[in-house]
């Protein structure tokens, strides 16, 4: 194979889907490696089906484990596959443990490493994702930065300009391809009994928010308080990590907040597009809200997507209930005519074109 693509979690499947499609379009020989970091049907298989992706050629089935065990098993597994397949380049996307594992495996072999969504920084070293981003960028050969801001962060860390390519974010490619399809096909609003513009959408799954009882409780209180002032019901498709914490902590979920299963991509896009407001601690959801023109309130103290805040699409509110309340009210009162900072939806084309131009990937069409 010429290119190997490693993925392991829901956001990687979604954001690499346009890259996989681009490989198909250019008739590039590629091998798909799934680490198995996500394995529940509704975080995994459902996206392969809906995005019409081929089954992985290799599946490591690593599953949920401590950081060290999970990442270690993935490094060993990816290394075996790379030694066997001998690709010219390995592509990884984002900031999960699957990404770090791919980065370490490739960097010790004669395989170039391409990092899709390079250069994001929260500057919060408590986040496991920040460690994964920094380490991956420093061993990467092709750093596909979504914006000039992320390219600047890489330059500031002393990374050679030759390794940096600003392409936009593949999330724009994915949203562009699916937003109308979602509007046409999804019946999620009827299914959940909500109406366009009359509900808020919530996702919260970040370890630092849900693994601590008091913080998770405050976050829910704040969202419910804001929803009550705005007279909105809240739909919360709950990530299994958050669900298991709710049960473990025996937390009461306020009445305004309605827990639902993790949603399929088209249904989730339709919920995002039609929500009055989005509360989230997810990276991808901050970007999609910005692209879809829906105001976003981020339940964190920092973000590695500052572009969304700069254009006025997003506000950082942390988890203090009153700050969440006030931020939500301010965002619903502001205008939504910002520009999408994440590119024109050709990131995956630019990524493959860049690889083609280089000597290391001579066989790419
Ligand atoms: C991971 C990423 C995070 C990303 C998120 C996307 C890391 C360090 N974290 O977090 O950056 O935002 O994916 O959703 O890589 N679980 C299931 N089924 C699954 C997977 C997980 O039930 O298919 C449950 C398990 O109880 C598991 C917990 O979720 O212990 C956490 O899973 P893990 O893969 O460790 O991290 P995420 O929280 O999913
Ligand atoms: N998503 C989805 N269904 C859901 C919640 C999220 O399809 O119920 C999609 C969402 O559209 C986005 C991605 O999953 O593309 C974000 O993944 P997640 O929040 O798990 O991870 P993060 O982006 O924070 O790493």
Coordinates of C-alpha atoms and ligand atoms in Angstrom, one line a residue:
X1 CA 0.0 0.0 0.0
X2 CA 1.0 3.6 -0.5
X3 CA -0.9 5.1 2.4
X4 CA -2.1 3.7 5.7
X5 CA -4.8 5.4 7.6
X6 CA -5.2 4.7 11.4
X7 CA -8.3 5.6 13.3
X8 CA -10.0 4.6 16.5
X9 CA -12.7 6.9 17.8
X10 CA -16.0 8.5 16.6
X11 CA -14.5 11.9 15.7
X12 CA -11.6 10.3 13.8
X13 CA -14.0 8.2 11.7
X14 CA -16.0 11.3 10.8
X15 CA -13.1 13.6 10.1
X16 CA -11.1 11.0 8.1
X17 CA -14.1 10.0 6.0
X18 CA -13.4 12.7 3.4
X19 CA -9.7 11.7 3.3
X20 CA -10.7 8.1 2.7
X21 CA -13.1 9.2 0.0
X22 CA -10.3 11.2 -1.6
X23 CA -8.1 8.1 -1.7
X24 CA -10.9 6.3 -3.4
X25 CA -11.4 9.2 -5.9
X26 CA -7.7 9.2 -6.8
X27 CA -7.6 5.5 -6.9
X28 CA -4.9 5.4 -4.3
X29 CA -4.0 2.1 -2.7
X30 CA -4.6 2.5 1.0
X31 CA -5.0 0.3 4.1
X32 CA -7.4 1.2 6.9
X33 CA -6.3 0.4 10.4
X34 CA -8.9 0.5 13.3
X35 CA -7.4 0.5 16.8
X36 CA -10.7 -0.4 18.4
X37 CA -10.5 2.4 21.0
X38 CA -14.2 2.9 20.3
X39 CA -16.1 -0.3 19.8
X40 CA -19.7 0.3 21.0
X41 CA -21.9 0.2 17.9
X42 CA -23.2 3.7 18.3
X43 CA -19.7 5.2 18.6
X44 CA -18.2 3.1 15.8
X45 CA -20.0 0.9 13.3
X46 CA -22.9 3.2 12.8
X47 CA -20.5 5.8 11.3
X48 CA -18.9 3.3 9.0
X49 CA -22.4 2.5 7.7
X50 CA -23.7 6.1 7.5
X51 CA -20.6 7.5 5.9
X52 CA -20.4 4.5 3.6
X53 CA -16.8 3.6 4.6
X54 CA -15.1 0.4 3.8
X55 CA -14.5 -2.1 6.6
X56 CA -11.1 -1.7 8.1
X57 CA -8.4 -3.9 6.7
X58 CA -6.9 -4.4 10.1
X59 CA -8.6 -4.3 13.5
X60 CA -6.7 -4.2 16.7
X61 CA -9.7 -4.4 19.1
X62 CA -7.8 -2.8 21.9
X63 CA -10.9 -1.4 23.7
X64 CA -11.0 0.6 26.9
X65 CA -8.0 0.4 29.2
X66 CA -5.7 2.7 31.2
X67 CA -3.8 5.3 29.1
X68 CA -0.6 3.3 29.2
X69 CA -2.0 -0.1 28.5
X70 CA -4.3 1.2 25.7
X71 CA -1.7 3.3 24.0
X72 CA 1.0 0.6 24.4
X73 CA -1.1 -2.1 22.9
X74 CA -2.0 0.1 20.0
X75 CA 1.7 1.0 19.3
X76 CA 2.7 -2.6 19.2
X77 CA -0.3 -3.5 17.0
X78 CA 0.2 -0.6 14.5
X79 CA 3.9 -1.4 14.4
X80 CA 3.3 -5.0 13.3
X81 CA 0.9 -3.8 10.6
X82 CA 3.3 -1.1 9.3
X83 CA 6.1 -3.6 9.1
X84 CA 3.9 -6.0 7.1
X85 CA 2.3 -3.5 4.8
X86 CA 5.2 -1.1 4.3
X87 CA 3.2 2.1 3.5
X88 CA 5.0 5.2 2.5
X89 CA 3.0 7.3 4.9
X90 CA 0.7 6.8 7.8
X91 CA -2.1 9.3 8.4
X92 CA -3.6 10.0 11.8
X93 CA -6.2 12.6 12.7
X94 CA -6.8 14.6 15.9
X95 CA -5.6 14.1 19.5
X96 CA -6.8 10.7 20.9
X97 CA -4.6 7.9 22.2
X98 CA -5.0 6.2 18.9
X99 CA -3.3 9.2 17.2
X100 CA -0.4 9.1 19.6
X101 CA 0.1 5.4 19.1
X102 CA 0.2 5.7 15.4
X103 CA 2.6 8.6 15.7
X104 CA 5.1 6.7 17.9
X105 CA 4.9 3.5 15.8
X106 CA 5.5 5.3 12.4
X107 CA 8.2 7.6 13.8
X108 CA 10.5 4.6 14.6
X109 CA 10.1 3.0 11.2
X110 CA 10.7 4.1 7.7
X111 CA 7.2 5.4 7.4
X112 CA 6.4 9.1 7.0
X113 CA 3.8 10.4 9.5
X114 CA 1.0 12.8 8.4
X115 CA -1.0 14.5 11.1
X116 CA -4.4 15.8 10.0
X117 CA -5.6 18.6 12.3
X118 CA -2.1 19.5 13.4
X119 CA -1.1 22.5 15.6
X120 CA -4.2 22.7 17.8
X121 CA -3.2 23.8 21.3
X122 CA -5.3 24.4 24.5
X123 CA -2.1 25.1 26.4
X124 CA -3.7 23.0 29.2
X125 CA -1.3 20.3 30.0
X126 CA -3.8 18.6 32.3
X127 CA -5.6 17.4 29.2
X128 CA -4.5 14.0 27.9
X129 CA -5.4 15.3 24.4
X130 CA -2.9 18.1 24.7
X131 CA 0.0 15.7 25.4
X132 CA -1.2 13.6 22.4
X133 CA -1.2 16.7 20.1
X134 CA 2.1 18.1 21.1
X135 CA 4.0 14.8 20.8
X136 CA 2.4 13.8 17.5
X137 CA 3.2 17.2 15.9
X138 CA 6.8 17.0 17.0
X139 CA 7.4 13.6 15.3
X140 CA 5.1 14.3 12.3
X141 CA 6.6 14.8 8.8
X142 CA 3.4 16.4 7.3
X143 CA 1.5 18.7 9.6
X144 CA -1.8 19.5 8.1
X145 CA -2.8 22.6 10.1
X146 CA -6.5 23.7 9.7
X147 CA -5.8 27.4 10.1
X148 CA -2.9 30.0 10.1
X149 CA -3.4 30.1 13.9
X150 CA -2.5 26.5 14.3
X151 CA 0.4 26.8 11.8
X152 CA 1.7 29.7 14.0
X153 CA 1.5 27.6 17.1
X154 CA 3.7 25.0 15.4
X155 CA 6.2 27.6 14.2
X156 CA 6.3 29.0 17.7
X157 CA 7.4 25.6 18.9
X158 CA 10.3 25.7 16.5
X159 CA 8.9 23.3 13.9
X160 CA 10.3 23.8 10.4
X161 CA 7.9 25.6 8.0
X162 CA 8.6 22.9 5.4
X163 CA 6.6 20.4 7.5
X164 CA 3.6 22.7 7.9
X165 CA 0.7 22.8 5.3
X166 CA -2.4 24.9 6.0
X167 CA -5.3 23.0 4.4
X168 CA -8.5 23.9 6.4
X169 CA -10.2 21.3 8.5
X170 CA -11.7 18.1 7.0
X171 CA -14.7 18.7 9.3
X172 CA -15.8 21.3 6.7
X173 CA -15.6 18.7 3.9
X174 CA -17.7 16.3 6.0
X175 CA -20.3 18.9 7.0
X176 CA -20.6 20.1 3.4
X177 CA -21.2 16.6 2.1
X178 CA -23.8 15.7 4.8
X179 CA -25.7 18.7 6.0
X180 CA -28.3 18.7 3.2
X181 CA -28.6 14.9 3.3
X182 CA -29.3 15.3 7.0
X183 CA -32.0 17.9 6.4
X184 CA -33.6 15.6 3.8
X185 CA -33.3 12.3 5.5
X186 CA -33.3 12.7 9.2
X187 CA -36.5 12.5 11.2
X188 CA -34.7 13.1 14.5
X189 CA -36.7 16.2 15.5
X190 CA -40.0 14.3 15.2
X191 CA -38.5 11.3 16.9
X192 CA -37.4 13.3 19.9
X193 CA -40.4 15.6 19.9
X194 CA -38.5 18.9 19.5
X195 CA -39.1 21.7 17.0
X196 CA -36.6 23.8 15.0
X197 CA -35.1 26.6 17.1
X198 CA -36.9 25.6 20.2
X199 CA -34.4 23.4 22.0
X200 CA -30.8 23.4 23.0
X201 CA -28.3 20.6 22.3
X202 CA -25.8 19.5 24.9
X203 CA -22.7 17.2 24.7
X204 CA -20.3 16.7 27.6
X205 CA -17.9 13.9 27.8
X206 CA -14.4 15.4 28.5
X207 CA -12.6 13.5 31.3
X208 CA -11.9 16.7 33.3
X209 CA -15.6 17.6 33.3
X210 CA -17.4 14.3 33.9
X211 CA -14.9 12.3 36.0
X212 CA -15.3 14.7 38.9
X213 CA -18.7 14.6 40.7
X214 CA -19.0 18.2 41.7
X215 CA -17.9 19.6 38.4
X216 CA -20.3 17.4 36.4
X217 CA -23.1 18.4 38.8
X218 CA -22.3 22.1 38.4
X219 CA -22.2 21.8 34.6
X220 CA -25.7 20.2 34.6
X221 CA -27.1 22.8 37.0
X222 CA -25.7 25.7 34.8
X223 CA -27.1 24.3 31.6
X224 CA -30.5 23.7 33.2
X225 CA -30.5 27.2 34.7
X226 CA -29.8 28.8 31.3
X227 CA -32.4 26.6 29.6
X228 CA -35.0 27.6 32.1
X229 CA -34.4 31.3 31.5
X230 CA -34.5 30.7 27.8
X231 CA -37.5 28.4 28.1
X232 CA -35.8 25.7 26.1
X233 CA -35.6 21.9 26.6
X234 CA -32.2 20.4 26.3
X235 CA -31.3 17.3 24.3
X236 CA -28.2 15.5 25.7
X237 CA -26.9 12.6 23.6
X238 CA -24.8 11.0 26.2
X239 CA -21.4 9.6 25.6
X240 CA -20.9 6.2 27.5
X241 CA -18.1 7.7 29.6
X242 CA -20.4 10.4 30.9
X243 CA -23.2 7.9 31.3
X244 CA -21.2 5.6 33.5
X245 CA -20.1 8.6 35.7
X246 CA -23.7 9.7 36.1
X247 CA -24.6 6.3 37.4
X248 CA -21.5 5.9 39.5
X249 CA -22.0 9.4 41.2
X250 CA -25.8 8.8 41.4
X251 CA -26.3 12.3 40.0
X252 CA -29.8 13.7 39.5
X253 CA -30.2 15.1 36.0
X254 CA -32.4 18.3 36.0
X255 CA -35.8 17.9 34.4
X256 CA -35.1 20.2 31.5
X257 CA -32.2 18.0 30.3
X258 CA -33.3 14.9 28.3
X259 CA -30.8 12.2 28.0
X260 CA -30.8 10.3 24.7
X261 CA -28.5 7.7 23.2
X262 CA -25.4 8.9 21.2
X263 CA -26.8 9.9 17.8
X264 CA -26.0 8.8 14.3
X265 CA -24.1 11.4 12.3
X266 CA -26.9 12.7 10.1
X267 CA -29.3 12.9 13.1
X268 CA -26.7 14.7 15.2
X269 CA -25.9 17.2 12.4
X270 CA -29.6 17.9 12.1
X271 CA -29.9 18.5 15.8
X272 CA -26.9 20.8 15.6
X273 CA -28.3 22.7 12.6
X274 CA -31.7 23.3 14.1
X275 CA -30.8 23.9 17.8
X276 CA -31.3 27.4 19.2
X277 CA -28.0 27.0 21.1
X278 CA -25.3 24.4 21.6
X279 CA -23.6 23.6 24.9
X280 CA -20.6 21.4 24.6
X281 CA -17.1 20.4 25.7
X282 CA -16.4 18.5 22.5
X283 CA -13.8 19.8 20.0
X284 CA -15.6 18.7 16.9
X285 CA -18.9 20.1 18.1
X286 CA -17.4 23.6 18.6
X287 CA -16.3 23.5 15.0
X288 CA -19.5 22.2 13.6
X289 CA -21.6 24.7 15.5
X290 CA -19.4 27.5 14.0
X291 CA -19.7 26.1 10.5
X292 CA -23.5 25.7 10.8
X293 CA -24.0 29.2 12.1
X294 CA -25.4 28.1 15.5
X295 CA -24.2 29.9 18.7
X296 CA -22.0 27.7 20.9
X297 CA -21.3 27.9 24.6
X298 CA -18.2 25.8 25.6
X299 CA -18.2 24.2 29.0
X300 CA -14.4 24.6 29.4
X301 CA -11.9 27.2 30.6
X302 CA -9.9 27.0 27.4
X303 CA -10.2 25.8 23.8
X304 CA -7.8 24.6 21.2
X305 CA -10.3 26.1 18.7
X306 CA -9.8 29.8 19.5
X307 CA -10.9 30.7 15.9
X308 CA -14.5 30.0 16.9
X309 CA -14.3 32.5 19.8
X310 CA -12.5 35.1 17.6
X311 CA -15.3 35.1 15.0
X312 CA -17.9 35.4 17.7
X313 CA -19.4 31.9 17.3
X314 CA -18.3 30.5 20.6
X315 CA -17.9 31.6 24.2
X316 CA -15.9 29.9 27.0
X317 CA -17.9 29.6 30.2
X318 CA -16.3 26.8 32.2
X319 CA -18.6 25.0 34.6
X320 CA -19.7 27.7 37.0
X321 CA -23.5 27.7 36.8
X322 CA -24.0 31.4 36.7
X323 CA -21.3 31.9 34.1
X324 CA -22.9 29.2 32.0
X325 CA -26.3 30.9 32.4
X326 CA -25.0 34.4 31.5
X327 CA -22.9 33.1 28.6
X328 CA -25.8 31.3 27.1
X329 CA -28.1 34.3 27.3
X330 CA -25.4 36.5 25.7
X331 CA -24.8 34.1 22.9
X332 CA -28.6 33.8 22.0
X333 CA -28.7 37.5 21.8
X334 CA -25.8 38.0 19.4
X335 CA -25.7 37.8 15.6
X336 CA -24.8 34.7 13.8
X337 CA -23.3 36.0 10.6
X338 CA -19.7 35.1 11.3
X339 CA -17.3 33.6 8.7
X340 CA -16.3 30.0 8.9
X341 CA -12.6 30.0 9.8
X342 CA -11.9 26.4 9.0
X343 CA -11.5 26.5 5.2
X344 CA -13.5 25.9 2.1
X345 CA -14.2 22.2 2.3
X346 CA -11.2 21.1 0.2
X347 CA -8.9 20.0 3.1
X348 CA -8.9 16.3 2.1
X349 CA -8.1 17.2 -1.6
X350 CA -5.2 19.5 -0.4
X351 CA -3.9 16.8 1.9
X352 CA -3.6 14.2 -0.8
X353 CA -2.3 16.8 -3.3
X354 CA 0.5 17.7 -0.8
X355 CA 1.5 14.0 -0.3
X356 CA 1.5 13.5 -4.1
X357 CA 3.9 16.4 -4.7
X358 CA 6.5 15.0 -2.3
X359 CA 9.1 12.4 -3.0
X360 CA 8.1 10.2 -0.2
X361 CA 4.7 9.4 -1.8
X362 CA 5.7 9.0 -5.5
X363 CA 2.9 6.6 -6.4
X364 CA 0.0 8.8 -5.4
X365 CA -2.0 9.9 -8.5
Ligands
LIG1 C1 -11.8 9.5 23.7 C2 -10.6 10.6 23.5 C3 -11.2 12.0 23.5 C4 -12.3 12.1 22.5 C5 -13.3 11.0 22.6 C6 -14.3 11.1 21.4 C7 -8.4 9.9 24.5 C8 -7.5 10.1 25.6 N1 -9.7 10.5 24.6 O1 -12.4 9.8 24.9 O2 -10.2 12.9 23.3 O3 -12.9 13.4 22.6 O4 -12.7 9.8 22.6 O5 -15.5 10.6 21.8 O6 -8.1 9.3 23.5 N2 -16.7 3.5 26.2 C9 -17.7 2.7 25.8 N3 -17.7 2.3 24.5 C10 -16.8 2.6 23.6 C11 -15.7 3.4 24.1 C12 -15.7 3.8 25.4 O7 -18.6 2.3 26.5 O8 -16.9 2.3 22.4 C13 -16.6 3.9 27.6 C14 -15.8 3.0 28.5 O9 -16.5 3.0 29.8 C15 -14.5 3.7 28.6 C16 -14.9 5.2 28.5 O10 -16.0 5.2 27.7 O11 -13.8 3.4 29.8 C17 -13.8 6.1 28.0 O12 -13.3 5.6 26.7 P1 -11.9 6.1 26.2 O13 -11.7 5.6 24.8 O14 -10.8 5.8 27.2 O15 -12.0 7.7 26.1 P2 -13.2 8.6 25.6 O16 -13.8 9.3 26.9 O17 -14.1 7.9 24.7
LIG2 N1 -21.4 13.2 17.1 C1 -22.4 12.4 16.7 N2 -23.3 11.9 17.5 C2 -23.4 12.4 18.8 C3 -22.4 13.2 19.3 C4 -21.4 13.7 18.4 O1 -22.4 12.0 15.5 O2 -24.3 11.9 19.6 C5 -20.3 13.7 16.2 C6 -20.2 15.2 16.0 O3 -21.0 15.5 14.9 C7 -18.8 15.4 15.8 C8 -18.1 14.3 16.5 O4 -19.1 13.3 16.8 O5 -18.4 15.3 14.4 C9 -17.5 14.8 17.8 O6 -17.0 13.7 18.6 P1 -16.8 13.8 20.1 O7 -17.5 14.9 20.7 O8 -17.0 12.4 20.6 O9 -15.2 14.0 20.2 P2 -14.3 15.3 20.2 O10 -14.5 16.1 18.9 O11 -14.5 16.1 21.4 O12 -12.9 14.7 20.2

